[in-house]
PDB file of C-alpha atoms and ligand atoms in Angstrom:
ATOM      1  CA  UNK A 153       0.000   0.000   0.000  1.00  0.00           C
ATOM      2  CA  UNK A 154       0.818   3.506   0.000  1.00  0.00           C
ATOM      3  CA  UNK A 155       0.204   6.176   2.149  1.00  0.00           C
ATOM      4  CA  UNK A 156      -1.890   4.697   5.416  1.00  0.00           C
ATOM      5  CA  UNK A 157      -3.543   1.302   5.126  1.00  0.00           C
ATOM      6  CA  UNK A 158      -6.876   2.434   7.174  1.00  0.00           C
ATOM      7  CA  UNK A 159      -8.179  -1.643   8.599  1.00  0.00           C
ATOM      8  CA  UNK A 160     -11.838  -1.498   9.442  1.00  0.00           C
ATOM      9  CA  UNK A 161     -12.593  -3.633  12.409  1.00  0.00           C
ATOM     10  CA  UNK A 162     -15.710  -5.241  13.778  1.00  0.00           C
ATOM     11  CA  UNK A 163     -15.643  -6.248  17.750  1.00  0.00           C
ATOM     12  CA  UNK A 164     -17.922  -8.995  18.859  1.00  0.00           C
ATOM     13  CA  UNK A 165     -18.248  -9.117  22.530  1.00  0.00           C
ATOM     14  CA  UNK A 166     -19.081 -12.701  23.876  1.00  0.00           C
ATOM     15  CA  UNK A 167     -20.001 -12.739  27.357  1.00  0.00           C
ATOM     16  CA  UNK A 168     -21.595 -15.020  29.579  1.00  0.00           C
ATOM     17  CA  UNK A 169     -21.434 -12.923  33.116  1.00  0.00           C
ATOM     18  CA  UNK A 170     -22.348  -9.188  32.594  1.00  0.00           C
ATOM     19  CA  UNK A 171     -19.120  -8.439  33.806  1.00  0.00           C
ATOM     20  CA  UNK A 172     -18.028  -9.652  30.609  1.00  0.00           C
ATOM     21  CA  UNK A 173     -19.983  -7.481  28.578  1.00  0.00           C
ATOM     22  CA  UNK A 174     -17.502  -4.863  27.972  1.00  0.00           C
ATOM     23  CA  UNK A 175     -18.053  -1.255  27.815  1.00  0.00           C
ATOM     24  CA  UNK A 176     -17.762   1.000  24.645  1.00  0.00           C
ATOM     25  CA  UNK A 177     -15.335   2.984  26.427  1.00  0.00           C
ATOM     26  CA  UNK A 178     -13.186   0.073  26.940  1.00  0.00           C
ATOM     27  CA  UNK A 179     -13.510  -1.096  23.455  1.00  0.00           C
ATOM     28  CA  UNK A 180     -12.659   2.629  22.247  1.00  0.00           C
ATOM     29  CA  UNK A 181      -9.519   2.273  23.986  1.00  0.00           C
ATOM     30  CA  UNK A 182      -8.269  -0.519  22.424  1.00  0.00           C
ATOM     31  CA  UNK A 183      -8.811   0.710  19.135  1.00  0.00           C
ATOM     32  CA  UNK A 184      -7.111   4.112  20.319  1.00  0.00           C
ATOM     33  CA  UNK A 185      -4.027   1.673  21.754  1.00  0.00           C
ATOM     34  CA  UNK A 186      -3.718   0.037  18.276  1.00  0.00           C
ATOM     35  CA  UNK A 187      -3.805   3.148  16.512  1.00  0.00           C
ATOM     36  CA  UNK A 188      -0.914   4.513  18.588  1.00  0.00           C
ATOM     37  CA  UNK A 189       1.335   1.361  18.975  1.00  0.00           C
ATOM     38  CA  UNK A 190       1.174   1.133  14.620  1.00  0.00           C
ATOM     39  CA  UNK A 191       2.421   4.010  14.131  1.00  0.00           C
ATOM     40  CA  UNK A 192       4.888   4.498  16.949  1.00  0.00           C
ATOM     41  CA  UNK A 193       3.356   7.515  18.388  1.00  0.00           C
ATOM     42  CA  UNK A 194       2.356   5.299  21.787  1.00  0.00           C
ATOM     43  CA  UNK A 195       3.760   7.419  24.962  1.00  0.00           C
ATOM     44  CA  UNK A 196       6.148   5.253  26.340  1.00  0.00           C
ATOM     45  CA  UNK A 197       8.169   4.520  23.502  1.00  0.00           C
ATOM     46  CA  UNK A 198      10.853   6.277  25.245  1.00  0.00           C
ATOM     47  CA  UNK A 199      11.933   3.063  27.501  1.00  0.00           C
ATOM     48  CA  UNK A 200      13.780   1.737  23.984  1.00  0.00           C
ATOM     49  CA  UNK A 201      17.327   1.998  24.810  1.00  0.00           C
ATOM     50  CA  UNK A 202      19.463   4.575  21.899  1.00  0.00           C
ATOM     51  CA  UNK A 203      20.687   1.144  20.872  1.00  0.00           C
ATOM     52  CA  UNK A 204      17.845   0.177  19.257  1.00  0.00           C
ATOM     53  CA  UNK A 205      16.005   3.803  18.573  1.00  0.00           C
ATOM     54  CA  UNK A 206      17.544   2.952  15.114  1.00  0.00           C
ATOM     55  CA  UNK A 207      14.851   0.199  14.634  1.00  0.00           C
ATOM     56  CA  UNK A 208      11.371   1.511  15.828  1.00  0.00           C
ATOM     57  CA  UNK A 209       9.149   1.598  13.148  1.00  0.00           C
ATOM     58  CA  UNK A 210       6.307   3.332  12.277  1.00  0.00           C
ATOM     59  CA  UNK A 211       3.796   0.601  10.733  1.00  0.00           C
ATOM     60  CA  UNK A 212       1.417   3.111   8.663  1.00  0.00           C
ATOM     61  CA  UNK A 213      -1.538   0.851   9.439  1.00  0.00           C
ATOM     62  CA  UNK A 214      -4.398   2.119  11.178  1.00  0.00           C
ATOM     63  CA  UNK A 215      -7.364   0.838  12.906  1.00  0.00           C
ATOM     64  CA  UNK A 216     -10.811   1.860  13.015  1.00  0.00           C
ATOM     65  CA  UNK A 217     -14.541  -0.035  13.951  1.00  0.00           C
ATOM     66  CA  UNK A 218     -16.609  -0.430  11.056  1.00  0.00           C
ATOM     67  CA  UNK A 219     -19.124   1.704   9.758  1.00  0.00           C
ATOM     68  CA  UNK A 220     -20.666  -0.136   7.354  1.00  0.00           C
ATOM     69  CA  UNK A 221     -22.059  -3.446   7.812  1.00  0.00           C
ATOM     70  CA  UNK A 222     -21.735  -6.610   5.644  1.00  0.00           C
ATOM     71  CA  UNK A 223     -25.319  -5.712   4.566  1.00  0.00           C
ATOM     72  CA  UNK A 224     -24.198  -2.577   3.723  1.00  0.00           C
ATOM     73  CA  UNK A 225     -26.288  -0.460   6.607  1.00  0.00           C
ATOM     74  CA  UNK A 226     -24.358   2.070   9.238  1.00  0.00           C
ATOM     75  CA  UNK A 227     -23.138  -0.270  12.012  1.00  0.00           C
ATOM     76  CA  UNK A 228     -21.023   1.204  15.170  1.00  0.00           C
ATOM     77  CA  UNK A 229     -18.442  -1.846  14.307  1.00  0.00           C
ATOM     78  CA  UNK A 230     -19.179  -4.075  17.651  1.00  0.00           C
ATOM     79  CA  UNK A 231     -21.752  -6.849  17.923  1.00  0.00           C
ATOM     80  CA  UNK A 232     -23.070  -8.265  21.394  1.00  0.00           C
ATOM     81  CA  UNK A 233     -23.609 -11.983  22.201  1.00  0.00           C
ATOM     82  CA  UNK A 234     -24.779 -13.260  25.493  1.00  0.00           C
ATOM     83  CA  UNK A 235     -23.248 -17.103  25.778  1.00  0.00           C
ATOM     84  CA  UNK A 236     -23.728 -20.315  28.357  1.00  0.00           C
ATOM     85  CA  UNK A 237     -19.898 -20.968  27.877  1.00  0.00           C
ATOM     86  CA  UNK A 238     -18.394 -19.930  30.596  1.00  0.00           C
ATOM     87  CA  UNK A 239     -14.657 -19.856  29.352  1.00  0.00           C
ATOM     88  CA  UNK A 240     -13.372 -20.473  25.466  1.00  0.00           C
ATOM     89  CA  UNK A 241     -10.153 -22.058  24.511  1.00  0.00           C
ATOM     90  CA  UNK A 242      -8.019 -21.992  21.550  1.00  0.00           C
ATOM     91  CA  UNK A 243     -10.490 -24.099  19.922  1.00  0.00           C
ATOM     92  CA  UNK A 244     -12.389 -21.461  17.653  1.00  0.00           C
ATOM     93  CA  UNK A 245     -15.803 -22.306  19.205  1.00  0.00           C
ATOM     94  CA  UNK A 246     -16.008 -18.546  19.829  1.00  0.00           C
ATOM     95  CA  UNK A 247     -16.144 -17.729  16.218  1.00  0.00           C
ATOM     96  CA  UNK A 248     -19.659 -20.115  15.352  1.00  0.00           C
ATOM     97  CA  UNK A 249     -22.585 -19.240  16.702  1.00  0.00           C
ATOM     98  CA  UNK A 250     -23.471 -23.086  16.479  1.00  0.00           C
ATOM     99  CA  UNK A 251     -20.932 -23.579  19.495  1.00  0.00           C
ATOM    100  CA  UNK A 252     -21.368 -20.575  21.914  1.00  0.00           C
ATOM    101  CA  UNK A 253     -20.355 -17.723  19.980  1.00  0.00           C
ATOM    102  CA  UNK A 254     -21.048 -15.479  16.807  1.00  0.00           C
ATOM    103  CA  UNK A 255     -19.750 -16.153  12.789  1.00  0.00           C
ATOM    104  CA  UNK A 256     -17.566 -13.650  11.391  1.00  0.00           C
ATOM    105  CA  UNK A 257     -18.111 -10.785   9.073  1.00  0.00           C
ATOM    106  CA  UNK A 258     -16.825 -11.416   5.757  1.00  0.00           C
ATOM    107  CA  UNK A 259     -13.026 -12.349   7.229  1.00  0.00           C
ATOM    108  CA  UNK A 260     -11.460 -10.435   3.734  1.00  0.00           C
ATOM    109  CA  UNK A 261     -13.181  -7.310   4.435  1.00  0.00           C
ATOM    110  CA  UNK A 262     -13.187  -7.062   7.930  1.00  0.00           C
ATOM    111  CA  UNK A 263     -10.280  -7.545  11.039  1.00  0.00           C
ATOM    112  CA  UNK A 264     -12.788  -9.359  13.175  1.00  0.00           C
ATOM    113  CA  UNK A 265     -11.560  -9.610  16.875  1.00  0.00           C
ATOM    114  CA  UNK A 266     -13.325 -11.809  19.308  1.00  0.00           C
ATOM    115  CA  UNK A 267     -13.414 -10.678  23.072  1.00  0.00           C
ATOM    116  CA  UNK A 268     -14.273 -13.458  25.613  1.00  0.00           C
ATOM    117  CA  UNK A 269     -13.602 -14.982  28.880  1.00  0.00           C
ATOM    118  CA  UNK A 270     -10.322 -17.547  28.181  1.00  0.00           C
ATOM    119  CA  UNK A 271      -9.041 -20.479  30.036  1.00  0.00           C
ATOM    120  CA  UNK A 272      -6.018 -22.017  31.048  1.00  0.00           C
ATOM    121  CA  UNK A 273      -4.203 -18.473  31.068  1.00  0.00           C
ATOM    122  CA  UNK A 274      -4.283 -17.510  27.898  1.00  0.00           C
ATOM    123  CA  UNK A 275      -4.510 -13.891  26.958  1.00  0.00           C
ATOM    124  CA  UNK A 276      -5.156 -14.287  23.313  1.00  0.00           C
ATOM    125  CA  UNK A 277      -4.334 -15.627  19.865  1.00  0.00           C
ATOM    126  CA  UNK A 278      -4.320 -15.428  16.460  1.00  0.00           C
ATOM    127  CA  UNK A 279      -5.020 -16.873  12.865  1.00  0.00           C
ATOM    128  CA  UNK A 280      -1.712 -15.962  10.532  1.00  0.00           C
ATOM    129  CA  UNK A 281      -2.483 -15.120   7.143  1.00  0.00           C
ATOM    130  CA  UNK A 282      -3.813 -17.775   4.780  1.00  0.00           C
ATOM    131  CA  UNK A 283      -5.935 -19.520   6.947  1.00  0.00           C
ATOM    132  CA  UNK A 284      -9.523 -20.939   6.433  1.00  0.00           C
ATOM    133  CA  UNK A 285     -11.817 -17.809   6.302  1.00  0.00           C
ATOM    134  CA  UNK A 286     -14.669 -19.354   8.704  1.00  0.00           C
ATOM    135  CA  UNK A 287     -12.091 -18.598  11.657  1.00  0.00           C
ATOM    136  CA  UNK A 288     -10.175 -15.360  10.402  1.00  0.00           C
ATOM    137  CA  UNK A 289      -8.874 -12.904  13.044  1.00  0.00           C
ATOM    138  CA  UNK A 290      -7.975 -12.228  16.783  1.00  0.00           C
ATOM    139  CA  UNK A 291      -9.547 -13.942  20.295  1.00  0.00           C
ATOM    140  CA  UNK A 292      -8.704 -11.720  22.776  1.00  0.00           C
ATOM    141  CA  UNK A 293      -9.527 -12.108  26.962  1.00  0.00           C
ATOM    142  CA  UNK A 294     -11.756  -9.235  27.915  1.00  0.00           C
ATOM    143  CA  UNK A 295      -9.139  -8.329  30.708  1.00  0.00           C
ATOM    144  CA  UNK A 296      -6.651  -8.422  28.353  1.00  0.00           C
ATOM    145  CA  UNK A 297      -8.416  -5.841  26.460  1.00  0.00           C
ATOM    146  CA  UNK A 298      -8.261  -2.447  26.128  1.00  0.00           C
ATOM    147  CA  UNK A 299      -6.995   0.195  28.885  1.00  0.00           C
ATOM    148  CA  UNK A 300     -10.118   0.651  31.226  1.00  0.00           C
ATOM    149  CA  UNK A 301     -13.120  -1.555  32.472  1.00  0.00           C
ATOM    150  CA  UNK A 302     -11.804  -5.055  33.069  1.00  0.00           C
ATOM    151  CA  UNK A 303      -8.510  -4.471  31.894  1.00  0.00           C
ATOM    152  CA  UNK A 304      -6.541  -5.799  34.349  1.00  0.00           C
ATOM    153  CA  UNK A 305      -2.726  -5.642  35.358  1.00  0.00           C
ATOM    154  CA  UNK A 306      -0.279  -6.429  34.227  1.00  0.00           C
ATOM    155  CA  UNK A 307      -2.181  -6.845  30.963  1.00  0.00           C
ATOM    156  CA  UNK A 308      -4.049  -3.876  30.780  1.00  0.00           C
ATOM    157  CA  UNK A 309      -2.408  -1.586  27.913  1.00  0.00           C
ATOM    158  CA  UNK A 310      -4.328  -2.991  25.122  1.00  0.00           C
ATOM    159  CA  UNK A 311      -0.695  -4.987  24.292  1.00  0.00           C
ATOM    160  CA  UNK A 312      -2.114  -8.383  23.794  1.00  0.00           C
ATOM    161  CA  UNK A 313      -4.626  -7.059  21.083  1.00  0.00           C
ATOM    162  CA  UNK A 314      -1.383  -5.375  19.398  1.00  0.00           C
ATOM    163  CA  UNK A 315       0.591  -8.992  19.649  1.00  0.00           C
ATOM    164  CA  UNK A 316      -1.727 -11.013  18.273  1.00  0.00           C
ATOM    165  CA  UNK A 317      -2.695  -8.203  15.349  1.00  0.00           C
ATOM    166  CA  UNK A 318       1.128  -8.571  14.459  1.00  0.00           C
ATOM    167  CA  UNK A 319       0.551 -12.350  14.076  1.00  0.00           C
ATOM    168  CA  UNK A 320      -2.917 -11.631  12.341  1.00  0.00           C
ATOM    169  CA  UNK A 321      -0.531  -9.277   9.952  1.00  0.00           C
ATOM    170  CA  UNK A 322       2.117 -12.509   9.782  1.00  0.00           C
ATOM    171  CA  UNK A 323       4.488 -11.705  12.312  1.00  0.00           C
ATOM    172  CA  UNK A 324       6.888 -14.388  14.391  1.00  0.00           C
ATOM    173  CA  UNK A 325       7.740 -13.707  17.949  1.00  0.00           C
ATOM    174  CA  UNK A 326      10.931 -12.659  17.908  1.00  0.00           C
ATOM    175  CA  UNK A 327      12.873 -15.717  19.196  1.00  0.00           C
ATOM    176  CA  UNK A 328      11.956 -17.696  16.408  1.00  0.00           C
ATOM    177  CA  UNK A 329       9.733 -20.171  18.150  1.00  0.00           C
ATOM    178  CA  UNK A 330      12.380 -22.551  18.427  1.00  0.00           C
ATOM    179  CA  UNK A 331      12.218 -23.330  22.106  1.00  0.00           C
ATOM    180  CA  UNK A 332      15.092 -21.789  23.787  1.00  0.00           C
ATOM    181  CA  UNK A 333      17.448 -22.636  20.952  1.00  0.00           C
ATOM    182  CA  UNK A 334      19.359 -20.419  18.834  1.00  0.00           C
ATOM    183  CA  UNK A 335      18.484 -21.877  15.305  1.00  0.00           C
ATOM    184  CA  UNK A 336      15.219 -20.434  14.879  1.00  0.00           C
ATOM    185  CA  UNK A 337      14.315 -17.956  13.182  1.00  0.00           C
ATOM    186  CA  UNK A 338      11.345 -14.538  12.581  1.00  0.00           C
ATOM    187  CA  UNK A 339      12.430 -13.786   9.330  1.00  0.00           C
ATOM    188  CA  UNK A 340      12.838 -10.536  10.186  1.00  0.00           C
ATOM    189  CA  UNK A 341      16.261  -9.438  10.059  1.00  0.00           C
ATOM    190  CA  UNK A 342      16.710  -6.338  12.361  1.00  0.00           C
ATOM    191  CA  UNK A 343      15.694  -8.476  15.185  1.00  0.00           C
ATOM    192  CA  UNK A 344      18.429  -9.718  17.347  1.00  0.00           C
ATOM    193  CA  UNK A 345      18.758 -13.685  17.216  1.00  0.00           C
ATOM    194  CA  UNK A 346      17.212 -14.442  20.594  1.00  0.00           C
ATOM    195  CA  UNK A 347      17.049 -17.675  22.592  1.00  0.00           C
ATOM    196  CA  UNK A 348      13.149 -17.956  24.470  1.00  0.00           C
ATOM    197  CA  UNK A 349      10.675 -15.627  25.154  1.00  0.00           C
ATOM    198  CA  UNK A 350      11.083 -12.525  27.721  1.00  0.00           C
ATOM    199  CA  UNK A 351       8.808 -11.793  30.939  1.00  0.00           C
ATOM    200  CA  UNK A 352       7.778  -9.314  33.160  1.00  0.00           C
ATOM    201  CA  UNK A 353       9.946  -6.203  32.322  1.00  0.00           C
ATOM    202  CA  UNK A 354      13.833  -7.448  32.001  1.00  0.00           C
ATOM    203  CA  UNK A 355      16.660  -5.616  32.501  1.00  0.00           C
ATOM    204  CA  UNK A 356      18.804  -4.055  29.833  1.00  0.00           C
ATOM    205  CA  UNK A 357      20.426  -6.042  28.521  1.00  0.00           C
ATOM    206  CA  UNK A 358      19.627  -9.445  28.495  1.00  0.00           C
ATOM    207  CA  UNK A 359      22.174 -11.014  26.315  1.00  0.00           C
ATOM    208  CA  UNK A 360      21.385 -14.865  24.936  1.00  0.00           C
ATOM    209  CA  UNK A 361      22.674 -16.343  21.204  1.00  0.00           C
ATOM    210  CA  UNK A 362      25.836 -14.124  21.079  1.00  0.00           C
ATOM    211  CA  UNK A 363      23.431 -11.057  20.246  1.00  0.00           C
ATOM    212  CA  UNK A 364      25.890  -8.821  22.856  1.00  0.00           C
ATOM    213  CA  UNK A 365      26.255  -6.190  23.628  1.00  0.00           C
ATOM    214  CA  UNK A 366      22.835  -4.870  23.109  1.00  0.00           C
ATOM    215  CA  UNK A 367      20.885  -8.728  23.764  1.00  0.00           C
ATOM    216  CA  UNK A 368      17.580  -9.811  23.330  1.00  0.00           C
ATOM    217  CA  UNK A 369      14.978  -6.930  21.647  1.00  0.00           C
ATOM    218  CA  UNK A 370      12.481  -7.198  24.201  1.00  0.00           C
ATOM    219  CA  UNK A 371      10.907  -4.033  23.647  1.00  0.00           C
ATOM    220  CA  UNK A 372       9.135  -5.521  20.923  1.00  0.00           C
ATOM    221  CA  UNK A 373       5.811  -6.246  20.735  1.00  0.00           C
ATOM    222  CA  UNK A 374       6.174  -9.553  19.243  1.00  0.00           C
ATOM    223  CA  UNK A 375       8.251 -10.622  22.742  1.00  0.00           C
ATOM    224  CA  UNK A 376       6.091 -12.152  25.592  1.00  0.00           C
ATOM    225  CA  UNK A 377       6.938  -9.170  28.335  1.00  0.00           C
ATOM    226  CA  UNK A 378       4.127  -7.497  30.143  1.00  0.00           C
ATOM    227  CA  UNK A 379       2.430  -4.658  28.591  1.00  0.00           C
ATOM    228  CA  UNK A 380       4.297  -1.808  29.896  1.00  0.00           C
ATOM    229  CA  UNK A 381       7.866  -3.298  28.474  1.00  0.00           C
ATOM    230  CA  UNK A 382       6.994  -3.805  24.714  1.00  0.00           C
ATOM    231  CA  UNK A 383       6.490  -0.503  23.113  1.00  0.00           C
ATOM    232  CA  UNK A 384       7.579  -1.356  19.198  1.00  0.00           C
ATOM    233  CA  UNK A 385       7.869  -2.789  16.224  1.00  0.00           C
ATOM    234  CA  UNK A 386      11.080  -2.977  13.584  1.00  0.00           C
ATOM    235  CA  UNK A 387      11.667  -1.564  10.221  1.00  0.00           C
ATOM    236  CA  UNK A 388      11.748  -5.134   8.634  1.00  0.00           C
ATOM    237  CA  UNK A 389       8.506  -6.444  11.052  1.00  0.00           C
ATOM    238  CA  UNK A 390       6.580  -2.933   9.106  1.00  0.00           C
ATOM    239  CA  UNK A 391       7.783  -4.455   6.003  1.00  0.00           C
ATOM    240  CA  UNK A 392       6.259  -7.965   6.682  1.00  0.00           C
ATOM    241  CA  UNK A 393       3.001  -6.509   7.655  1.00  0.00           C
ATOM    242  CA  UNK A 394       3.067  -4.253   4.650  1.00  0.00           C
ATOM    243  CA  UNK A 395       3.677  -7.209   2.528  1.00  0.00           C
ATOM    244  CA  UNK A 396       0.615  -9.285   3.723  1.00  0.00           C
ATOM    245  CA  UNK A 397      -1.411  -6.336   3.561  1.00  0.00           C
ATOM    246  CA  UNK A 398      -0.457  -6.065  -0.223  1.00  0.00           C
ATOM    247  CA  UNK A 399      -0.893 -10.014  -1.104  1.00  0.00           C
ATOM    248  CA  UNK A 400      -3.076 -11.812   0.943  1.00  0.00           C
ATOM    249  CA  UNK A 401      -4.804  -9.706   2.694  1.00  0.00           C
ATOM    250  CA  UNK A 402      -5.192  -6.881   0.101  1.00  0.00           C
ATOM    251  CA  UNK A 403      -8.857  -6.385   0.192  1.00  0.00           C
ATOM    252  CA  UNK A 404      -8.879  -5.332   3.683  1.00  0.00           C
ATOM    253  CA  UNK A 405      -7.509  -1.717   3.916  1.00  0.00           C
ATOM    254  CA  UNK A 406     -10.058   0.988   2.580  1.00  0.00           C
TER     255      UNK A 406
HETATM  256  N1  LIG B  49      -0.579 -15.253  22.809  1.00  0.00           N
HETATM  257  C1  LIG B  49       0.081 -14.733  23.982  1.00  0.00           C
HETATM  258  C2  LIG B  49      -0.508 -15.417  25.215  1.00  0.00           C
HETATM  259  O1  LIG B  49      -1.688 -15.685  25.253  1.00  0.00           O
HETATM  260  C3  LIG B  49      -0.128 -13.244  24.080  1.00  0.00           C
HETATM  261  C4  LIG B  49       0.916 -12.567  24.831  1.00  0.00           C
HETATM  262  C5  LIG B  49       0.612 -11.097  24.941  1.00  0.00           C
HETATM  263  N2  LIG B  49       1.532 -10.435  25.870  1.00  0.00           N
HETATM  264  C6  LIG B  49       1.209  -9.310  26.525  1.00  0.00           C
HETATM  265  N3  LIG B  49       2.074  -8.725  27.312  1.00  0.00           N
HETATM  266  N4  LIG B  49       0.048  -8.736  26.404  1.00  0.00           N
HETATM  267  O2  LIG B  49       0.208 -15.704  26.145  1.00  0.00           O
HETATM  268 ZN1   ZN B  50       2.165 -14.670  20.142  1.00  0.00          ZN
HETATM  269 CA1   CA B  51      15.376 -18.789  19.563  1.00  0.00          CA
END
C-alpha cells in the first residue's frame, strides 16, 4: 500500500457474566491503543534503549470499527452476544454461533476480533495469514483488552490485542519459536537472534545467542513481556506486515 492502510474492524463481545460485557469505552480504547502502537506515536516509547532507537518503526496501518455493515447499513463496528460458555479455549468455538459464539463478518473485508472470557491463562491468539476464512482474526480475553473496564494488570495496555494483530498481519515472535534454541528464526532481520521468550519487564540487557552487547529486543511487541515493556515494532517487522497487507490480505484496507 501507500500512504496509510486504514483496517476497518468489527468487535464482537461474547459474554456469559455481565461483567463480561464490555463497555464502549473500553472497546474505544483498544482501538485508540492500536492506533498509537502502529504508528509508533504510543507514549512510552521512550523506555527503547538509543541502541535500538535505530529500529522503531512506524507501521502506517491504522485501525478503526466499522461503519458499514456486511449488509451494507451504518453499524457502530461491535456486535453483542450473550453465551452459556463460561470460558473459550483456543479451539475457535467462539467464532460459530453453532458452538457458543457469533460467525464472522466477511473475514477479507473485515479484522474481526473476538473478546471473551479464556481459560487455562491464555490472553489471546491469532489466525496468521492464509488460513480458512470461517475462523479469520484475533480472540482476545476481555481483561486483556483495552486500557479501562476489566482491563486488568499487568495486561491492561491494550498490548495483547497489538501482539496477536502482528501475528494476524504474519508476524513471528521474535525468538523464532524454536524453544530456547538459537536456530530459529522470525524472518525478520533487524531483530536480534534471541534464545526464548522474555517476561515481566527485564533488565537491559539481556544477552542470549551471542546477540551482545545490546541482547535480546524485548521491547518488541512480538516478545512475551508485560504490557508496559513492549512498546515497538522494527523496520523489517513494518515491512512484513506491509507485505501481507499487499498479497493476501489486500482487500482489507479501505
Ligand atoms: N498469545 C500470547 C498469550 O496468550 C499473548 C501474549 C501477549 N503479551 C502481553 N504482554 N500482552 O500468552
Ligand atoms: Zn504470540
Ligand atoms: Ca530462539
Amino acid at each position: 500500500f501507500t500512504g496509510i492502510a486504514r483496517i476497518p474492524c468489527v468487535v464482537h463481545v461474547v459474554w456469559n457474566t455481565a461483567t463480561q460485557n464490555i463497555s464502549q469505552a473500553q472497546i474505544d480504547s483498544q482501538i485508540d491503543v492500536l492506533n498509537r502502537d502502529f504508528r509508533a506515536t504510543n507514549s512510552d516509547i521512550g523506555i527503547v534503549p538509543a541502541a535500538f532507537t535505530g529500529l522503531i518503526a512506524d507501521s502506517r496501518i491504522e485501525f478503526y470499527l466499522a461503519t458499514v455493515d456486511p449488509n451494507g447499513n451504518p453499524t457502530g463496528g461491535v456486535t453483542r452476544t450473550q453465551t452459556s460458555t463460561a470460558s473459550f479455549g483456543t479451539d475457535d468455538k467462539v467464532k460459530k454461533s453453532s458452538t457458543g459464539g457469533i460467525d464472522p463478518w466477511p473475514t477479507d473485508r473485515y479484522l474481526n476480533i473476538w473478546v471473551c472470557q479464556l481459560g487455562g491463562g491464555l490472553l489471546g491468539y491469532a489466525q496468521f495469514p492464509g488460513g480458512p476464512a470461517n475462523t479469520d482474526g484475533v480472540v482476545i480475553l476481555h481483561s486483556g483488552f483495552g486500557t479501562n473496564g476489566t482491563a486488568a494488570a499487568p495486561f491492561d495496555l491494550g498490548r495483547t490485542t497489538t501482539h496477536e494483530v502482528g501475528h494476524y498481519l504474519n508476524l513471528f515472535h521474535i525468538w523464532g519459536d524454536d524453544g530456547s534454541g538459537c536456530s530459529g528464526s522470525d524472518e525478520c532481520a533487524d531483530t536480534p537472534n534471541a534464545a526464548g521468550p522474555n517476561f515481566g519487564v527485564p533488565t537491559f540487557p539481556h544477552v542470549t545467542c551471542s546477540n551482545g552487547p545490546n541482547g535480546d529486543l524485548f521491547y518488541d511487541y512480538m516478545d512475551y513481556t508485560d504490557d508496559r515493556g513492549m512498546v515497538m515494532f522494527t523496520n523489517d517487522q513494518a515491512t512484513r506486515m506491509e507485505a501481507c497487507l499487499d498479497t493476501v490480505r489486500t482487500n482489507l484496507p479501505t
